[in-house]
XYZ file of C-alpha atoms in Angstrom:
396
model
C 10.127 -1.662 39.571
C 12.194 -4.867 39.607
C 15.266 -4.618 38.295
C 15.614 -8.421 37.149
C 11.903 -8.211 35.404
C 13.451 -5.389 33.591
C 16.932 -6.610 32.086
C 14.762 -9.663 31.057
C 12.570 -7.800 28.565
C 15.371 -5.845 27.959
C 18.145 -9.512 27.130
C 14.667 -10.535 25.100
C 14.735 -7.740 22.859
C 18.545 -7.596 22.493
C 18.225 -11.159 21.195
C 15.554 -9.951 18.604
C 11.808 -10.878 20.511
C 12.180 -13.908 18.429
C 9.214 -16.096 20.321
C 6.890 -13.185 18.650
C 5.290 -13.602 15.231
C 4.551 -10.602 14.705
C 4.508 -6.601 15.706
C 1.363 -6.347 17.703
C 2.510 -9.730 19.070
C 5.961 -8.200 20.129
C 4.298 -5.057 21.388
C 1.966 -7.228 23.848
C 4.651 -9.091 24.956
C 6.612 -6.196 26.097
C 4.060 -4.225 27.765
C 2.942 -7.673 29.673
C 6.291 -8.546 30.877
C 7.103 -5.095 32.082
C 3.686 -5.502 34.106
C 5.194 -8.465 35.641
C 8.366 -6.934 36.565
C 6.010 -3.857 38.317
C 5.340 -0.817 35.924
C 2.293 0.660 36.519
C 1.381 0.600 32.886
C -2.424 1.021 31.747
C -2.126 1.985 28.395
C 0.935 1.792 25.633
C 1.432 3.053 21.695
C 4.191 3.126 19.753
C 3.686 5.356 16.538
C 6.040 4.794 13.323
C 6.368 6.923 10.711
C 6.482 5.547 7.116
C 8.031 5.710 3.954
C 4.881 5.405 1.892
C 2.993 8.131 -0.628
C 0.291 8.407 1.026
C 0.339 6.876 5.077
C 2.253 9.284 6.920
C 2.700 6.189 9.785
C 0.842 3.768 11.985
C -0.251 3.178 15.646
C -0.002 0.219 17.526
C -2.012 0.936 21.003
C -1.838 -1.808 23.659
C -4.377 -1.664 26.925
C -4.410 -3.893 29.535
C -6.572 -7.091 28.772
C -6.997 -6.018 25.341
C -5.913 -7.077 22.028
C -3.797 -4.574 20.523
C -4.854 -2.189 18.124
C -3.548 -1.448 14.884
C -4.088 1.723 12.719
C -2.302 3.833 10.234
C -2.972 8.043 9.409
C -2.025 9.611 6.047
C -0.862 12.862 5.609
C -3.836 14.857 6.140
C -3.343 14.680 10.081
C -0.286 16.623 9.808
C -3.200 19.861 9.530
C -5.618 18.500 11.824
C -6.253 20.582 15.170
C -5.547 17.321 16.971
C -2.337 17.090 15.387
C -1.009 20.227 16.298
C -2.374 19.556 20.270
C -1.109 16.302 20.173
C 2.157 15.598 22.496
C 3.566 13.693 19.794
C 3.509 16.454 17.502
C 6.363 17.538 19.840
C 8.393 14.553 19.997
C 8.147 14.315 16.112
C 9.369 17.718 15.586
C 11.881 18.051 18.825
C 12.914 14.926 19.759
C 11.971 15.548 23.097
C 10.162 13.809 26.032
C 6.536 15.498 27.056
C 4.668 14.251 29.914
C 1.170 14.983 31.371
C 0.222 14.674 34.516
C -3.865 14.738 35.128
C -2.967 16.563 37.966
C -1.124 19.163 36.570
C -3.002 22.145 35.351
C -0.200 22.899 32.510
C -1.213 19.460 30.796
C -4.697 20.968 29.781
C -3.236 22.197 26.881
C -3.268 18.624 25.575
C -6.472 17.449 25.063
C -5.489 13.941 25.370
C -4.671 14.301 29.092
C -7.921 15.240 29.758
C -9.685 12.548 27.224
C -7.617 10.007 29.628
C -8.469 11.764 32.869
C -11.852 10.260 32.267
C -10.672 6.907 31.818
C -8.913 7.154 35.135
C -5.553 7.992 33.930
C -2.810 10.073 36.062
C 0.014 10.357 34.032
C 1.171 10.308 30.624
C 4.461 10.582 29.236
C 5.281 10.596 25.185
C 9.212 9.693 24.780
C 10.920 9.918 21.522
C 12.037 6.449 19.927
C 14.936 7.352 17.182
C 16.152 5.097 14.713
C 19.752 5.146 13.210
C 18.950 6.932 10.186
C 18.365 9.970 12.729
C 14.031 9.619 12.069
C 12.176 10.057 15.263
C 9.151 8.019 15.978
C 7.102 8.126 18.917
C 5.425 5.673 21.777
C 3.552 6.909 24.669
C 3.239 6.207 28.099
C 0.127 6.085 30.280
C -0.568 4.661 33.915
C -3.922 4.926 36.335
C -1.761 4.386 39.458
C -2.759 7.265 42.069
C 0.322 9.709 42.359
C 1.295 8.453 38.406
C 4.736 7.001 37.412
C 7.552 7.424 39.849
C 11.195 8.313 39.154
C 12.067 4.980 39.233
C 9.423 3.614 36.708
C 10.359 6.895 34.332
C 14.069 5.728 34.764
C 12.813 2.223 33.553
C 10.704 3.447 30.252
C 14.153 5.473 29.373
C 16.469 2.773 29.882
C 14.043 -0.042 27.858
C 13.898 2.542 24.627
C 17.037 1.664 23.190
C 16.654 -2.189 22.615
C 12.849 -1.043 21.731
C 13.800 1.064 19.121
C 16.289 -1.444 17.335
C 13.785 -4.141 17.059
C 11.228 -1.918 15.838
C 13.501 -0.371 13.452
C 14.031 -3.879 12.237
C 10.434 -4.694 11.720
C 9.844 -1.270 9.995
C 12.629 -1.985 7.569
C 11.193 -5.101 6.735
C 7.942 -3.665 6.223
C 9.270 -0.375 4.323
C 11.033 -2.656 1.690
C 7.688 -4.576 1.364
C 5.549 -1.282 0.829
C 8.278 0.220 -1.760
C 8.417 -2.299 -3.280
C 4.365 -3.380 -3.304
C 4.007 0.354 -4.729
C 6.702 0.378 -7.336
C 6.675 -3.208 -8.666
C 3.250 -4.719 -7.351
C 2.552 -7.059 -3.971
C 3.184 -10.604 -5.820
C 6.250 -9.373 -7.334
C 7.798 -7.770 -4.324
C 7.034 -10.326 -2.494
C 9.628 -13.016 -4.745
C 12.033 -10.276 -4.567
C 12.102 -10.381 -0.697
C 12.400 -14.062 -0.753
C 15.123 -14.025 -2.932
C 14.402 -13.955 -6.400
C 17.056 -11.470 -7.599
C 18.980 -12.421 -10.025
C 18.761 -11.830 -13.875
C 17.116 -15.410 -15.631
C 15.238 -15.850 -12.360
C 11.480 -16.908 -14.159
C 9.179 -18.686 -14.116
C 6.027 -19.475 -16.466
C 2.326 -18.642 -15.330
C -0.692 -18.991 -16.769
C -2.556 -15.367 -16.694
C -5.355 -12.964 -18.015
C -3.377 -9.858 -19.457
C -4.684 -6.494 -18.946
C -3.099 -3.957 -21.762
C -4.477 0.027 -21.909
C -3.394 3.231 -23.348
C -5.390 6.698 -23.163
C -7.023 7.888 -26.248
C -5.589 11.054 -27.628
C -2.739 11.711 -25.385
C -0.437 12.605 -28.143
C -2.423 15.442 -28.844
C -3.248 15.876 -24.978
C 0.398 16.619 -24.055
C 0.759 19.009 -26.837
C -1.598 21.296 -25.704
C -1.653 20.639 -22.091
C 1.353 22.062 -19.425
C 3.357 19.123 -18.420
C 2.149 19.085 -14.827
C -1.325 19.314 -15.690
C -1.370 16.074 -18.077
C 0.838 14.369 -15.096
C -2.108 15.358 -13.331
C -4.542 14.108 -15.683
C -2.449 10.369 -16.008
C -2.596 9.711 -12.199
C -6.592 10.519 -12.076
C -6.643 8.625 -15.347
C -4.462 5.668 -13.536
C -6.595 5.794 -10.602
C -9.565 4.620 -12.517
C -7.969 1.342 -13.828
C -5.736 0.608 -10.627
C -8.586 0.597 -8.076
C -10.809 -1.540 -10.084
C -7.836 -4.764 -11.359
C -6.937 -4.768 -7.236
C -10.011 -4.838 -6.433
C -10.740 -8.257 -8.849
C -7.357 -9.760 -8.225
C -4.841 -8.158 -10.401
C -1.836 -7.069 -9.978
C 0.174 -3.642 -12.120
C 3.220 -4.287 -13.683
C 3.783 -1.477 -14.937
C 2.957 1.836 -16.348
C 4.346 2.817 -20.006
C 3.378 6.882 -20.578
C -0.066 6.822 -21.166
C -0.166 2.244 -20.759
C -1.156 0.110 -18.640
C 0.113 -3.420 -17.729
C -1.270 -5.956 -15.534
C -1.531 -9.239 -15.226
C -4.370 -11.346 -13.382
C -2.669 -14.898 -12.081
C -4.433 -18.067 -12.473
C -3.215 -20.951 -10.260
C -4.666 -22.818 -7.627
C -5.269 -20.419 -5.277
C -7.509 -17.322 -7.193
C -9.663 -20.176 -9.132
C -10.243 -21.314 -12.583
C -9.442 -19.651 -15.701
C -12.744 -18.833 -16.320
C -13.505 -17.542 -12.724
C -10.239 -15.106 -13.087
C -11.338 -13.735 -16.556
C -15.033 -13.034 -15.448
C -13.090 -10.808 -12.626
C -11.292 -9.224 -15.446
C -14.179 -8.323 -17.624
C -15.544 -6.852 -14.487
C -13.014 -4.778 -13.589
C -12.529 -4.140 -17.221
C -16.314 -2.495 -17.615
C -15.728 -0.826 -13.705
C -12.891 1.207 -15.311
C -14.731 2.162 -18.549
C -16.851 2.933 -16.402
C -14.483 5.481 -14.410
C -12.929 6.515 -17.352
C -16.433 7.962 -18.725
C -17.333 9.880 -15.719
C -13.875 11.351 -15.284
C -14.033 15.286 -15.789
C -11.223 17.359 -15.928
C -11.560 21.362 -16.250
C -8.585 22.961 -17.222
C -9.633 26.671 -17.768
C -12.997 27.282 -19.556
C -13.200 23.570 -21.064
C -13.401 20.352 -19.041
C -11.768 17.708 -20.526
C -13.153 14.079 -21.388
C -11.609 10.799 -21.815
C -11.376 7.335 -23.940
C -9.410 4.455 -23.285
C -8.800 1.243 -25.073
C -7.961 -2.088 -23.046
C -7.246 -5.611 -24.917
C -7.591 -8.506 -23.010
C -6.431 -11.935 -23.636
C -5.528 -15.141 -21.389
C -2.194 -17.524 -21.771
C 1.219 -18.400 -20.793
C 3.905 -15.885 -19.863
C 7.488 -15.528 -18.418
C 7.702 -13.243 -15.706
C 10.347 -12.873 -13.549
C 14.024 -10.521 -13.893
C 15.285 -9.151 -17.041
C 17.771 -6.349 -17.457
C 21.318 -5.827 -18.008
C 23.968 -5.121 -15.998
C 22.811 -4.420 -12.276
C 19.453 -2.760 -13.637
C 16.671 -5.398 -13.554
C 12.771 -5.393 -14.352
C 10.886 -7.447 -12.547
C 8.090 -7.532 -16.030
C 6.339 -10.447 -17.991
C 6.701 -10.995 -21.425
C 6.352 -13.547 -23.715
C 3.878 -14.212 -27.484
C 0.874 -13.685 -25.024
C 1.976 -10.023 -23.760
C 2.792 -9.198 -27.725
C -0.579 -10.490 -28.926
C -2.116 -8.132 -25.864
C -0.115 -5.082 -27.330
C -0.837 -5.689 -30.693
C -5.129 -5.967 -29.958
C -4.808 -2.985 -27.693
C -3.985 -1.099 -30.928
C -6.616 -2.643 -33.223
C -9.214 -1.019 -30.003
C -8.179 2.426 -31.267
C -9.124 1.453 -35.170
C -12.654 -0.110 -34.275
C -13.711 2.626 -32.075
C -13.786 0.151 -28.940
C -13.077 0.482 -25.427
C -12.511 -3.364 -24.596
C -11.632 -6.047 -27.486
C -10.375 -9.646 -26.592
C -8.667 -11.991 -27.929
C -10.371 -15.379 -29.249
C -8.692 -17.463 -26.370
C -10.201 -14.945 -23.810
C -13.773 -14.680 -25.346
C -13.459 -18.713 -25.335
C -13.030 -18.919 -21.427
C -15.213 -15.983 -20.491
C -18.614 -16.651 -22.292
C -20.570 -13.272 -22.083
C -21.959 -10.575 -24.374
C -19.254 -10.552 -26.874
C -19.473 -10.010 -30.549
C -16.895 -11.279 -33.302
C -15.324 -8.255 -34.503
C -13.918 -10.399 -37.454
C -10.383 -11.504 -38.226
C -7.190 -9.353 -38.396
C -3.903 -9.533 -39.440
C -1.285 -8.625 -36.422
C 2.180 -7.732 -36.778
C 4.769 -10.274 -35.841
C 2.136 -13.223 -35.772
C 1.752 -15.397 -38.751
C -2.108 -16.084 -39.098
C -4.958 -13.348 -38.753
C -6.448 -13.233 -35.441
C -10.359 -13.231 -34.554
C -10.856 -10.417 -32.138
C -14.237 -9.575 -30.220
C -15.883 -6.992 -28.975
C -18.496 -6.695 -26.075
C -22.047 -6.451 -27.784
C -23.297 -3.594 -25.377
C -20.710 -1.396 -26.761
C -21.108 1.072 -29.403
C -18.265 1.744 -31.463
C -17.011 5.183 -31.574
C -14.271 6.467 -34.294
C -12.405 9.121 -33.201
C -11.407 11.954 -35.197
């Protein structure tokens, strides 16, 4: 391999593969330079493990003349059969270089060796990529050159893994704070705390649909229930309401025991008011939905659920608030207080979803005026409605 191909994918990395906009771009630019400079290389993957709850990593696999490919696994591969064949497995667990030559009858105990034996490969090696938190990570190593990868081109893949690994480890950094933060404070949110919006009074005032739910009976439900079983119940209970607001645009604030805030932007780039509350209503009757079918057993009885959600559309201030060095990134705000105060009133009507009179003005279908109602805080009564299709239901 040339030496001077080499030390110049190796000066490009050092200075941070900054002419790449992205990873698979960076990945593609390696592998092609390195063909330049004379590796043999067919086939390349790099495979990062993650600090999410439920992707154990992802795969980035180059091939010559391809685009790359990009792929994640979650944590139900660590029990797979392929898994525990796998090379990487390994690496992962030892830290240590494998290699498979097609050649070699020893490498038939990896059944990728002899899945790339038919697309002409004749030598694979997996070498460990560690980061400096001490995590291992993995990329792999595969050429169709008769006689497979000499000493010199094995020399080559060692010596390049160092500046690999620290720009990688950059990039996953960058993309672990996005994911922790996308799962603990929502996508829109973490994505003004990565570009800077950190300090307490940072907010600004948006125009939104508010989403505001609480579980029917959970009072009672953690009385009689072991504490890990109702935890159990909430995230089933969660799931039903999460998947549908993503799913039409919204985004979770935050969860509050048994509630549920969310909030469902409207600006210039999801649409109209009344386009962004129709999505709301749908997701709103896709979780009712959910909630209805939802069956829990716990011992001889199976357990059924009710929700309540109010939903109502106007201005609110979201952005930091906290005290010392402990900040929320929340909304609040008359609008958010009105939501609260409705999603109680749900409970007394025997509703699932009420709105507000501002909502039901914007988003024109099936409701019924449930009448007028004083609400704590708030100086006049408010009109609140309820869809027509729904039958009230007291509770006991």
């Amino acid at each position: 391999m040339e030496r001077s191909g080499l030390q110049r994918v190796i000066n490009w990395l050092i200075d941070g593969a900054r002419s790449s906009g992205s990873p698979a771009e960076m990945i593609a630019e390696v592998c092609e330079h390195l063909v330049e400079a004379g590796l043999p290389l067919w086939r390349f993957g790099i495979f990062i493990r993650t600090l999410h709850p439920e992707i154990f990593g992802r795969n980035f696999i180059w091939r010559q003349g391809q685009e790359v490919e990009i792929g994640s696994v979650d944590f139900e591969v660590l029990d797979s059969p392929e898994f525990a064949q796998s090379p990487l497995r390994i690496v992962f667990e030892q830290g240590v270089e494998v290699r498979g030559r097609t050649d070699d009858p020893d490498s038939a105990r990896f059944p990728i060796v002899n899945d790339m034996r038919a697309e002409g490969v004749t030598d694979y090696i997996a070498v460990p990529m560690p980061y400096l938190d001490g995590s291992i990570h993995a990329t792999s190593w595969m050429t169709r050159r008769p006689g497979g990868f000499s000493d010199d081109d094995i020399a080559a893949i060692r010596i390049i893994m160092a500046p690999l690994a620290r720009v990688s480890e950059i990039i996953s950094l960058r993309r672990t704070a996005e994911m922790l933060l996308d799962t603990y404070v929502g996508n829109r949110a973490g994505a003004r705390i990565l570009g800077g919006q950190i300090r307490r009074g940072h907010n600004d005032t948006m125009q939104a649909a508010i989403w505001l739910s609480d579980l029917r009976g959970f009072t009672a439900l953690s009385d009689r229930l072991p504490a890990e079983t109702v935890v159990e119940i909430l995230n089933r209970y969660f799931d039903c309401q999460v998947t549908a607001i993503r799913g039409h645009g919204g985004e979770v604030l935050k969860f509050m025991g048994d509630g549920l805030l969310a909030v469902f932007p409207i600006d210039e780039y999801v649409g109209d008011a009344a386009h962004v509350c129709t999505r709301v209503l749908e997701a709103a009757r896709e979780s009712r939905a959910s909630v209805e079918a939802l069956a829990f057993p716990v011992g001889e009885i199976v357990e059924r659920f009710r929700f309540g959600v109010a939903l109502h559309v106007g201005n609110i201030l979201y952005g930091n608030i906290g005290g010392g060095n402990r900040l929320d990134f929340t909304c609040i705000g008359p609008a958010v207080n009105l939501a609260a105060r409705l999603e109680k009133i749900t409970g007394r009507l025997g509703r699932t979803v009420v709105a507000s009179e501002s909502f039901a003005n914007v988003c024109r279908e099936g409701w019924h005026e449930l009448g007028e109602f004083p609400i704590a805080g708030f100086s006049k009564a408010q009109r609140v409605y309820g869809l027509a299709e729904e039958t009230p239901v007291v509770m006991a």
